Tab-separated table of N, CA, C and O in Angstrom:
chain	number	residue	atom	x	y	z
J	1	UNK	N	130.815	114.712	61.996
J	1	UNK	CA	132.240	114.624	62.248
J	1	UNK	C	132.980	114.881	60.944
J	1	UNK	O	132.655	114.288	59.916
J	2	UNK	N	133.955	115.746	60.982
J	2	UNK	CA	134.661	116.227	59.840
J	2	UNK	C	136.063	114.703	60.043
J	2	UNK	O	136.589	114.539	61.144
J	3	UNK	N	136.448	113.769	58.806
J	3	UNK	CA	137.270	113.425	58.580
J	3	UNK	C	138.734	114.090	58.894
J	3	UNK	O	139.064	115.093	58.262
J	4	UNK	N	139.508	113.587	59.766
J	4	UNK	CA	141.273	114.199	59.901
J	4	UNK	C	140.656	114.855	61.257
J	4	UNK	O	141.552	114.766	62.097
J	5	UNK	N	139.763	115.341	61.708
J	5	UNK	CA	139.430	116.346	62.212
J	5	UNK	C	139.180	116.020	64.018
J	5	UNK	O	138.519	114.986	64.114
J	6	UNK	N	139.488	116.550	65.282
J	6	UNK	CA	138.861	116.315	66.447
J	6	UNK	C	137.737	116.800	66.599
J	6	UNK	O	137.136	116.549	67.644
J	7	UNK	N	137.046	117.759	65.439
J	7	UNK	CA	135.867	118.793	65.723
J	7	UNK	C	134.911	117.262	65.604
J	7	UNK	O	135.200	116.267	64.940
J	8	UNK	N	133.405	117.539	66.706
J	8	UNK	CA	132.820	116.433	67.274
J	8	UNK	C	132.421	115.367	66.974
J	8	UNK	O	131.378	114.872	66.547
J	9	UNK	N	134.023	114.865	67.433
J	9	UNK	CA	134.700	113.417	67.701
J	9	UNK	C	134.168	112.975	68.927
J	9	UNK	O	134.269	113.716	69.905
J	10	UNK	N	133.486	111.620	69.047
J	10	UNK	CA	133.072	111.138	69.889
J	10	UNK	C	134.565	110.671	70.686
J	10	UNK	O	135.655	110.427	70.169
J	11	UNK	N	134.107	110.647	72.330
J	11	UNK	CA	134.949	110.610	72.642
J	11	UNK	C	135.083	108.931	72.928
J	11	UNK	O	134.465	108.020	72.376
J	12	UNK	N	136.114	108.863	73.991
J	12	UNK	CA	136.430	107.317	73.797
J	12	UNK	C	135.728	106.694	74.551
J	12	UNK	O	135.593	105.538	74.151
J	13	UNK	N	135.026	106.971	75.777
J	13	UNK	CA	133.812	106.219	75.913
J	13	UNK	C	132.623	106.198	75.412
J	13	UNK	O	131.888	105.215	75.495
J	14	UNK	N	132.319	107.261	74.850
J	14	UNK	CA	131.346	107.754	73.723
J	14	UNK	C	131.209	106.354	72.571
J	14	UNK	O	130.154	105.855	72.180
J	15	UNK	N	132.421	105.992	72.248
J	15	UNK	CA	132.647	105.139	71.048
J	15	UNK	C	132.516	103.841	71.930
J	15	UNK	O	132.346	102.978	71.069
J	16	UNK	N	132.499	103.262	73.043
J	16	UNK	CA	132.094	102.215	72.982
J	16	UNK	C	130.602	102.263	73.370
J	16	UNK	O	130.069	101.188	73.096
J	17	UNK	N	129.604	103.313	74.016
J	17	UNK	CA	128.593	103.220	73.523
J	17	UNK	C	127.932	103.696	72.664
J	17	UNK	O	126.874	104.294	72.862
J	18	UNK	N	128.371	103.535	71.754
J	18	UNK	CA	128.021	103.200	70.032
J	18	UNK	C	128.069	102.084	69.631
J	18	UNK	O	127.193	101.689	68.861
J	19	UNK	N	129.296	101.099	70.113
J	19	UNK	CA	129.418	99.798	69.800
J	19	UNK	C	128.797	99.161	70.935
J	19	UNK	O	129.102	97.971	70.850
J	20	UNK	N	128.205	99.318	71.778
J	20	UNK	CA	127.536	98.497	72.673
J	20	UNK	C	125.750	99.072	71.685
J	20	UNK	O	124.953	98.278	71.186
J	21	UNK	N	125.642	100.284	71.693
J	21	UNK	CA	124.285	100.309	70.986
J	21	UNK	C	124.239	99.437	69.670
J	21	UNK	O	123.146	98.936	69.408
J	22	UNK	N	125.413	99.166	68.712
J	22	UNK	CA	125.143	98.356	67.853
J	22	UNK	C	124.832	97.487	68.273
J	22	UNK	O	123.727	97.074	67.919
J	23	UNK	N	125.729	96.589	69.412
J	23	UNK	CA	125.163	95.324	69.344
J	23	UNK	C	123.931	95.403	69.971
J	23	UNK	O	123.115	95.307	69.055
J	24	UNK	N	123.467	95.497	70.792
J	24	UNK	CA	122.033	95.834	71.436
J	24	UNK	C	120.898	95.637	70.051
J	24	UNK	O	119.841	95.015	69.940
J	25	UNK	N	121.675	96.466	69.128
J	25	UNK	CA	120.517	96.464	68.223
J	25	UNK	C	120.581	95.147	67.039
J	25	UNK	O	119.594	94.576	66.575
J	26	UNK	N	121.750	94.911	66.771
J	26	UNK	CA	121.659	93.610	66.070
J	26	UNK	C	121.032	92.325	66.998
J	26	UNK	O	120.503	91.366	66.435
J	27	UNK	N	121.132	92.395	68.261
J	27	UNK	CA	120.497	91.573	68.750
J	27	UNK	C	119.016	91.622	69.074
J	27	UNK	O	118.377	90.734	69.637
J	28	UNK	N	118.459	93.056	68.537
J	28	UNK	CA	117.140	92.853	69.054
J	28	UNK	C	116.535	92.579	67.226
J	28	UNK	O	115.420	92.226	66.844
J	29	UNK	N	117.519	92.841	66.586
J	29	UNK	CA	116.451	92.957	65.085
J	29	UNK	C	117.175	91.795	64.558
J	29	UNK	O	116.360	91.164	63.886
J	30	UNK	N	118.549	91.092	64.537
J	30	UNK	CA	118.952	90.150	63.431
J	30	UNK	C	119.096	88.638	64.009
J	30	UNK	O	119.931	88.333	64.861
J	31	UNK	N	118.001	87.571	63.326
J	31	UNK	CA	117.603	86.654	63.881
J	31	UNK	C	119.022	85.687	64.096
J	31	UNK	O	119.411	85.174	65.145
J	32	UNK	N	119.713	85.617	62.598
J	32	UNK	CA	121.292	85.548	62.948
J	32	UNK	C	122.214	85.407	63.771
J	32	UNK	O	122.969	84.474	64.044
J	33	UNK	N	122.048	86.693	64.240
J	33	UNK	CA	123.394	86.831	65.228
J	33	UNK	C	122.783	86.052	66.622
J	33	UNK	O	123.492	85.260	67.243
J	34	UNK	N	121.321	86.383	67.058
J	34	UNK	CA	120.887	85.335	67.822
J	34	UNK	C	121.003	83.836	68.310
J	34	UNK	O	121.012	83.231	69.382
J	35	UNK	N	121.110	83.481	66.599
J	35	UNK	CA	121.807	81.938	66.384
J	35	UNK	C	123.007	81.477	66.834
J	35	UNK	O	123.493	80.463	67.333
J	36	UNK	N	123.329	82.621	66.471
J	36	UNK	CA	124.935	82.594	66.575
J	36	UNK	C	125.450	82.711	68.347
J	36	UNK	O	126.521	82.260	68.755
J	37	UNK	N	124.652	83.255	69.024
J	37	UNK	CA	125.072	83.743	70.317
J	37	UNK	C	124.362	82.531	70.869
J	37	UNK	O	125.127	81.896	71.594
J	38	UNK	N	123.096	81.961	70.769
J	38	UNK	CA	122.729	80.368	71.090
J	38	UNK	C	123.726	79.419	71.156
J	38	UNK	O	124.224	78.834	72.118
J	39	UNK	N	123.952	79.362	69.854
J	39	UNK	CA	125.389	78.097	69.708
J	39	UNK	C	126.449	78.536	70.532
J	39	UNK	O	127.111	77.639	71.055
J	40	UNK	N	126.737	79.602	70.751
J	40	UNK	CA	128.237	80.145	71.213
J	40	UNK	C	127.754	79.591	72.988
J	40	UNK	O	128.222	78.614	73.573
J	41	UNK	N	127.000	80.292	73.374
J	41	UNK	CA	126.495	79.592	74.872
J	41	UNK	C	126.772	78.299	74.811
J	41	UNK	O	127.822	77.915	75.327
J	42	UNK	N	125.893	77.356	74.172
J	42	UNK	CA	125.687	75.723	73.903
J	42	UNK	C	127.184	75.291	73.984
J	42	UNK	O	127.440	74.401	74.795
J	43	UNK	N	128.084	75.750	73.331
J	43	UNK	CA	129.514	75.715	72.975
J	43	UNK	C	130.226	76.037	74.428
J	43	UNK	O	131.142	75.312	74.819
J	44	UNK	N	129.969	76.660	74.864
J	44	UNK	CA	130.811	77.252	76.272
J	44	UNK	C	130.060	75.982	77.072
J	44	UNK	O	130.793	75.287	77.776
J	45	UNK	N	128.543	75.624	76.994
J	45	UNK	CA	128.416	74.976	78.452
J	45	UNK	C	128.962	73.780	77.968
J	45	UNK	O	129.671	73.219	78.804
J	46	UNK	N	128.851	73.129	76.745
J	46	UNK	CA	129.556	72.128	76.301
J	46	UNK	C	131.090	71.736	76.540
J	46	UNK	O	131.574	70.604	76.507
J	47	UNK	N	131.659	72.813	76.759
J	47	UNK	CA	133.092	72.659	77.007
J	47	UNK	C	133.067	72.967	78.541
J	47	UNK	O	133.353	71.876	79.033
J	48	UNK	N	132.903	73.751	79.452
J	48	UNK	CA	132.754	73.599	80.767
J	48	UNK	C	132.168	71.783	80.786
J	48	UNK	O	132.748	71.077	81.611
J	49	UNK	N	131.295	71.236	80.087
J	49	UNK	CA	130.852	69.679	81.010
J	49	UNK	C	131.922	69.029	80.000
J	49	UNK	O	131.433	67.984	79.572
J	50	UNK	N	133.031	69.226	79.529
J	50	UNK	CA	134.111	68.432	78.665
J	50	UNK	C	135.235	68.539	79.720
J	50	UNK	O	135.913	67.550	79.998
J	51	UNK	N	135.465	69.930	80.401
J	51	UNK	CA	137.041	70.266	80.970
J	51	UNK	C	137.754	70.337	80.007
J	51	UNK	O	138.622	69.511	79.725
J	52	UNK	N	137.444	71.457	79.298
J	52	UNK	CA	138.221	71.900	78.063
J	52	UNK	C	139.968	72.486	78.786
J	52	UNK	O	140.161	73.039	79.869
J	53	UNK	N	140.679	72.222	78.052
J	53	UNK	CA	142.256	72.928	78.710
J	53	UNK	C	142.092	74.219	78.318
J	53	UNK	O	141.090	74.596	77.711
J	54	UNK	N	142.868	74.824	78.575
J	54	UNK	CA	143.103	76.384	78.408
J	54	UNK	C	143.296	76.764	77.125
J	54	UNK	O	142.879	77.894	76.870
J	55	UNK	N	143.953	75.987	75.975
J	55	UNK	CA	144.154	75.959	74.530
J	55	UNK	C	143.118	75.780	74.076
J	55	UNK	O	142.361	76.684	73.720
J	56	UNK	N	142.909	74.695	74.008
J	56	UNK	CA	141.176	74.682	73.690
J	56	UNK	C	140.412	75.672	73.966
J	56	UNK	O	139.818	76.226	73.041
J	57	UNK	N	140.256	76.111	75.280
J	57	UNK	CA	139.296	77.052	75.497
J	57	UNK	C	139.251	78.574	74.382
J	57	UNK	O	138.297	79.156	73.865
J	58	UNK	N	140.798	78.841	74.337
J	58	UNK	CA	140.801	79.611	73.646
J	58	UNK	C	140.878	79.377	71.647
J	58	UNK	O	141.122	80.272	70.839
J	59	UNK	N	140.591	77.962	71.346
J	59	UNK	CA	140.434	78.149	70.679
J	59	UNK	C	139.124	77.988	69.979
J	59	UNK	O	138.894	78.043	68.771
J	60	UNK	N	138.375	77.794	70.904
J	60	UNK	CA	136.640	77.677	71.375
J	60	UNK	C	136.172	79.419	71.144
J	60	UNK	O	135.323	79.894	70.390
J	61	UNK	N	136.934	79.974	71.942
J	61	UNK	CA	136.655	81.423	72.571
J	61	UNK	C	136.491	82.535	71.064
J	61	UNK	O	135.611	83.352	70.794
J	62	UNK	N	137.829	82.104	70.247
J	62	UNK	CA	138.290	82.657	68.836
J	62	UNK	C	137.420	82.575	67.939
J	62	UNK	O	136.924	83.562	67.396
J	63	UNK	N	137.045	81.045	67.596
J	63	UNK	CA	136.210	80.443	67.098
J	63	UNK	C	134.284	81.473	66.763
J	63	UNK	O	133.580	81.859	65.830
J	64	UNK	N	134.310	81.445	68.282
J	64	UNK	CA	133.013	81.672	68.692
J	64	UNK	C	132.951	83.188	68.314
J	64	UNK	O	132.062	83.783	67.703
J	65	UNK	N	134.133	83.665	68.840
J	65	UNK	CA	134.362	85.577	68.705
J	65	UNK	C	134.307	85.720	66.807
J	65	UNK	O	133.298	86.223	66.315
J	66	UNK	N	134.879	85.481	66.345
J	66	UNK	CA	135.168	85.296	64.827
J	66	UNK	C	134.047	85.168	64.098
J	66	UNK	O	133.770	86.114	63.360
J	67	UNK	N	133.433	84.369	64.114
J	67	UNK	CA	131.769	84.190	63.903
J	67	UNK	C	130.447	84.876	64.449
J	67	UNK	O	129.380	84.931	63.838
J	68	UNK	N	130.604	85.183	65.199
J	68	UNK	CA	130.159	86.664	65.700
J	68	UNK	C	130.550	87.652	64.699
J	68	UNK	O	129.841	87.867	63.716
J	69	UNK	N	132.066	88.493	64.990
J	69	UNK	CA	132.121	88.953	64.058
J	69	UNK	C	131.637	88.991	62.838
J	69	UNK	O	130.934	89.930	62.464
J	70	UNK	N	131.956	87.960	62.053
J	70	UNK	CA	131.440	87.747	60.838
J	70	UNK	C	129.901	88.101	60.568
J	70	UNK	O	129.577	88.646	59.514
J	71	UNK	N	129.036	87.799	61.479
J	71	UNK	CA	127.683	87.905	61.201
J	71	UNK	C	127.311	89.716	61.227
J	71	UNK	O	126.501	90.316	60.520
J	72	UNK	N	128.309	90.316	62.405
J	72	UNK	CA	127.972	91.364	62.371
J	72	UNK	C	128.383	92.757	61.396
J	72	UNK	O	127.867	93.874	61.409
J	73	UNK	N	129.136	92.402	60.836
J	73	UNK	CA	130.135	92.818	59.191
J	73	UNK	C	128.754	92.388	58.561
J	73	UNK	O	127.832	93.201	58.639
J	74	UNK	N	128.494	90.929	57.819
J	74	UNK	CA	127.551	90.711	57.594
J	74	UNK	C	126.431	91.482	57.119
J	74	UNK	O	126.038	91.903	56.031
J	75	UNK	N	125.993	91.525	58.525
J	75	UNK	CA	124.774	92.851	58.986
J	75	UNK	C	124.800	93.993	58.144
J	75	UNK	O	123.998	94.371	57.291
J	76	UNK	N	126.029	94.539	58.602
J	76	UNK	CA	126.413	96.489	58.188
J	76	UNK	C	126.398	96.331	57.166
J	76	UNK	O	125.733	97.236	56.662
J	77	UNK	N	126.910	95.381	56.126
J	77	UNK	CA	127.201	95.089	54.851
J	77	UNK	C	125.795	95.260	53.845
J	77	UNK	O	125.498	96.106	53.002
J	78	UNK	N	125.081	94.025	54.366
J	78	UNK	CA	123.536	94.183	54.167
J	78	UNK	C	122.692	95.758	54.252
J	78	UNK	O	121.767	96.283	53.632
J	79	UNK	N	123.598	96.147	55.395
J	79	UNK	CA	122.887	97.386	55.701
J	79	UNK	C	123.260	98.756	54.489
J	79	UNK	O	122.585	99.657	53.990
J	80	UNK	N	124.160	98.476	54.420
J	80	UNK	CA	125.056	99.292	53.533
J	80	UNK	C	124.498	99.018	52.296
J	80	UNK	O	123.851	99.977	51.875
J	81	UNK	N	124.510	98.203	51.673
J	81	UNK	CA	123.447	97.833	50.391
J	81	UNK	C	122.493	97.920	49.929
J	81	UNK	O	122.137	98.000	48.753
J	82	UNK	N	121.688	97.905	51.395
J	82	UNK	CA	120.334	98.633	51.052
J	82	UNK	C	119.896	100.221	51.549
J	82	UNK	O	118.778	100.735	51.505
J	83	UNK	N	120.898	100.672	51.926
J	83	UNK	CA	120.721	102.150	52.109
J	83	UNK	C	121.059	102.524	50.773
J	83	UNK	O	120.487	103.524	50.340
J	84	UNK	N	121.961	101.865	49.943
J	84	UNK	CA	122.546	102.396	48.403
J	84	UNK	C	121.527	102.365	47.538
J	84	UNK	O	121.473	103.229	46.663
J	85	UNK	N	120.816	101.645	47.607
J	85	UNK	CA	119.632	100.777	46.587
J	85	UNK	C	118.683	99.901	47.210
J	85	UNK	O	118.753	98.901	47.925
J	86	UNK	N	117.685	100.668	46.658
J	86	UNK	CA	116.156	99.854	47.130
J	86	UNK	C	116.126	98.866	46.284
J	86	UNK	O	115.875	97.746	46.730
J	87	UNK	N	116.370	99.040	44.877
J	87	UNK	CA	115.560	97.963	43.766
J	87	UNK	C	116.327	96.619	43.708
J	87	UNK	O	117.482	96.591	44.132
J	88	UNK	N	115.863	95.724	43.306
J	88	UNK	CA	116.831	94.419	43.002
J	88	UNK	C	117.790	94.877	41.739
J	88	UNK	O	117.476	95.031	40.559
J	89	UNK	N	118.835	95.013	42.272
J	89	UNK	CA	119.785	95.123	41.504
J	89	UNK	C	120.972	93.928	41.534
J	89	UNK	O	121.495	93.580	42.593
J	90	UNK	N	121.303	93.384	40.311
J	90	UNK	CA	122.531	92.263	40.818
J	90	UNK	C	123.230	92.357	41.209
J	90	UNK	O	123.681	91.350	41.756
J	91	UNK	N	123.918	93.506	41.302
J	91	UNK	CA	125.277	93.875	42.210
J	91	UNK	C	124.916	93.534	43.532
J	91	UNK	O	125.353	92.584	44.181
J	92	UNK	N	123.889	94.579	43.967
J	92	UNK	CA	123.407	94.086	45.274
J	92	UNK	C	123.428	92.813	45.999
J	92	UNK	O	123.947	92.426	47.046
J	93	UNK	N	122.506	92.160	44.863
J	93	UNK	CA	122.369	90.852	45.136
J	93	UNK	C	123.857	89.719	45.398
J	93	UNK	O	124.037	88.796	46.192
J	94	UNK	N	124.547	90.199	44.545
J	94	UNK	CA	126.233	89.474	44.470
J	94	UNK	C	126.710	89.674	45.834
J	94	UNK	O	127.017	88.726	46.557
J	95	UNK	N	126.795	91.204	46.287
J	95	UNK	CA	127.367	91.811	47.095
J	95	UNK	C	127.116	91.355	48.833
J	95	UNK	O	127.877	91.323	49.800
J	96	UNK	N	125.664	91.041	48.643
J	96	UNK	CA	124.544	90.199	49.754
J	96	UNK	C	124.944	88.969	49.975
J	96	UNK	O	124.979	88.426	51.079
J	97	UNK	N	125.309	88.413	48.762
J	97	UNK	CA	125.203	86.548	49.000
J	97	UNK	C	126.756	86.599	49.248
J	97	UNK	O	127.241	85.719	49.959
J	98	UNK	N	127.644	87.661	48.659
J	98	UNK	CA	129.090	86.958	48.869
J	98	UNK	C	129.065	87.375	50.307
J	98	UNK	O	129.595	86.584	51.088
J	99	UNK	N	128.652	88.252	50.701
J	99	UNK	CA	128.953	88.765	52.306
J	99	UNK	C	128.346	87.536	53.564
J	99	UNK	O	128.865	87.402	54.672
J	100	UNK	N	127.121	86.717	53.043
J	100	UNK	CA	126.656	85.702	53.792
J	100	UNK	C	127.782	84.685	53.882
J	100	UNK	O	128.114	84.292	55.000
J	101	UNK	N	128.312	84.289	52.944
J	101	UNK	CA	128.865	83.229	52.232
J	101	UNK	C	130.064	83.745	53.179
J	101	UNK	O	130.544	82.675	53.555
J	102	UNK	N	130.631	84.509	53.630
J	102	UNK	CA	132.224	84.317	54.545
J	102	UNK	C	131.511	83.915	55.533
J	102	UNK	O	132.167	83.225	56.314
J	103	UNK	N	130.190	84.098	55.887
J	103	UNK	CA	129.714	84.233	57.528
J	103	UNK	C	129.742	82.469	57.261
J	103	UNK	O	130.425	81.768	58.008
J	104	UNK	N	128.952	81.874	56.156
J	104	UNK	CA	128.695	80.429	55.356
J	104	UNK	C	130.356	79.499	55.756
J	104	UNK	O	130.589	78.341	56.102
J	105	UNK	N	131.039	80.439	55.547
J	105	UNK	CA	132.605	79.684	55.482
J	105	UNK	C	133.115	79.647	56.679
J	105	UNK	O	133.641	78.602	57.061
J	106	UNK	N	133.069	80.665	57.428
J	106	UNK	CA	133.703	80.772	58.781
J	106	UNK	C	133.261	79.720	59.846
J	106	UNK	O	133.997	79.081	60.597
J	107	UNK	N	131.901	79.678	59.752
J	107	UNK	CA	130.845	78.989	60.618
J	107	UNK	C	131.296	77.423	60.230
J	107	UNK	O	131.581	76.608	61.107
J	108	UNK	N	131.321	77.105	58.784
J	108	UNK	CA	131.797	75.765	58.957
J	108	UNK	C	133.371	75.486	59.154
J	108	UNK	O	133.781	74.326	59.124
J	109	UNK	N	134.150	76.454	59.335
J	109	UNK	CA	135.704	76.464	59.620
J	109	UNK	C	135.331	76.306	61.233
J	109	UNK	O	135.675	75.245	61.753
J	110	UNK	N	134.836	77.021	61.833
J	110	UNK	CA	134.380	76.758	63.084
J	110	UNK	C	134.095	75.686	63.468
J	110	UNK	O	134.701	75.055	64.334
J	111	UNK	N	132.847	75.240	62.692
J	111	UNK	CA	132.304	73.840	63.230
J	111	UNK	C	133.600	72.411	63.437
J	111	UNK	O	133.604	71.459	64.217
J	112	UNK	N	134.574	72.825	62.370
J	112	UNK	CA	135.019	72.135	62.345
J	112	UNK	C	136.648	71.927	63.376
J	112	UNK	O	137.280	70.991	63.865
J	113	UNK	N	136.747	73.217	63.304
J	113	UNK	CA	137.595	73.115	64.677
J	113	UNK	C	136.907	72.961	65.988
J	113	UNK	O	137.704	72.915	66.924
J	114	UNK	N	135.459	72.853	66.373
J	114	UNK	CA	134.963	72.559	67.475
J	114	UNK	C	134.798	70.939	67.246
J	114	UNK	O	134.763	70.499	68.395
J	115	UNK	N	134.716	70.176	66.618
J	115	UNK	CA	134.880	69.008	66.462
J	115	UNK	C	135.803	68.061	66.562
J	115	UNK	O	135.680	66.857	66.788
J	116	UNK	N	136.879	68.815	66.344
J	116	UNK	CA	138.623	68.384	66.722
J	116	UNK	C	138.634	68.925	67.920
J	116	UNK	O	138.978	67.890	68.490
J	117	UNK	N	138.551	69.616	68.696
J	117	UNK	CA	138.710	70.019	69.635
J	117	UNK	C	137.938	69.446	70.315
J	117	UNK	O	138.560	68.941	71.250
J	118	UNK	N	136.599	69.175	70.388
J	118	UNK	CA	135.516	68.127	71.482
J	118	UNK	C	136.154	66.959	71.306
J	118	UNK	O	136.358	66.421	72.395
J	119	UNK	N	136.677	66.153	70.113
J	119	UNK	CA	136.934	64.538	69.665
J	119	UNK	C	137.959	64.766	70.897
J	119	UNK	O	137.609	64.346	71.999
J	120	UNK	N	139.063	65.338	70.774
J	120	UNK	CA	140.233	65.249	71.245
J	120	UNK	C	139.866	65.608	72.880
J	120	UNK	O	140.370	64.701	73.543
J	121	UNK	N	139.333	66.368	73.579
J	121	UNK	CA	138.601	65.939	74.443
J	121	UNK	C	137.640	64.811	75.385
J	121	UNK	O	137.509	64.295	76.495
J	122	UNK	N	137.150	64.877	74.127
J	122	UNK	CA	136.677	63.444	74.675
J	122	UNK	C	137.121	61.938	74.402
J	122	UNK	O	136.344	60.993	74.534
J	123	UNK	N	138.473	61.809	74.002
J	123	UNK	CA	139.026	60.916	73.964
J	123	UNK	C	139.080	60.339	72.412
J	123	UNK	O	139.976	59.576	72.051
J	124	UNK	N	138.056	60.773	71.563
J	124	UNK	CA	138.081	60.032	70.350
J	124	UNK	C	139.428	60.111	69.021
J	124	UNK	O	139.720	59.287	68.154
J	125	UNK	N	140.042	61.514	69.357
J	125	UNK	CA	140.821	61.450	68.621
J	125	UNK	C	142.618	61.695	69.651
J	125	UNK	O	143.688	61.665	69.043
């Protein structure tokens, strides 16, 4: 595909299976995002046996979508780093750990709005 260009430009259903083949494939190779789609289930049936409100739900839904995300940036990121460079290089290495480290931050920004959000549910707060 030439940049600026329509010359062969996937078209627009074309482009979401590309993004459906990504995920397909982060889910069959990155143990991660697996985790991540575990908890996100656990999280949904958890709030279905709570009677989460509609706010909540969506801020369950965000939560869960966001962190996803994150893992899968993540991924490409990783991926991207090591297509640049095989050897241990520190950049790399910087570039690796800071990219975990939002997935590190988000996940506990998460956790922690699922905790206010279950308390307050379940009566505790």
């Amino acid at each position: 595909m030439i940049p600026g260009s329509d010359r062969d430009h996937p078209t627009f259903v074309q482009s979401f299976r590309y993004a459906i083949e990504g995920l397909l494939t982060a889910i069959r190779t990155e143990r991660n995002i697996n985790v991540m789609l575990v908890l996100g289930v656990v999280t949904v049936v958890a709030g279905i046996a709570v009677g989460l409100d509609p706010v909540s739900w969506c801020l369950i839904v965000i939560c869960c979508g966001l962190v996803i995300f994150a893992e899968l940036c993540n991924t490409a990121m990783e991926a991207i780093v090591d297509l640049a460079t095989q050897e241990l290089h520190p950049l790399a290495k910087r570039a690796k750990d800071i990219a975990a480290a939002s997935v590190y931050v988000l996940s506990l920004t998460a956790t922690v709005v699922g905790v206010i959000v279950f308390s307050h549910a379940l009566g505790v707060i």
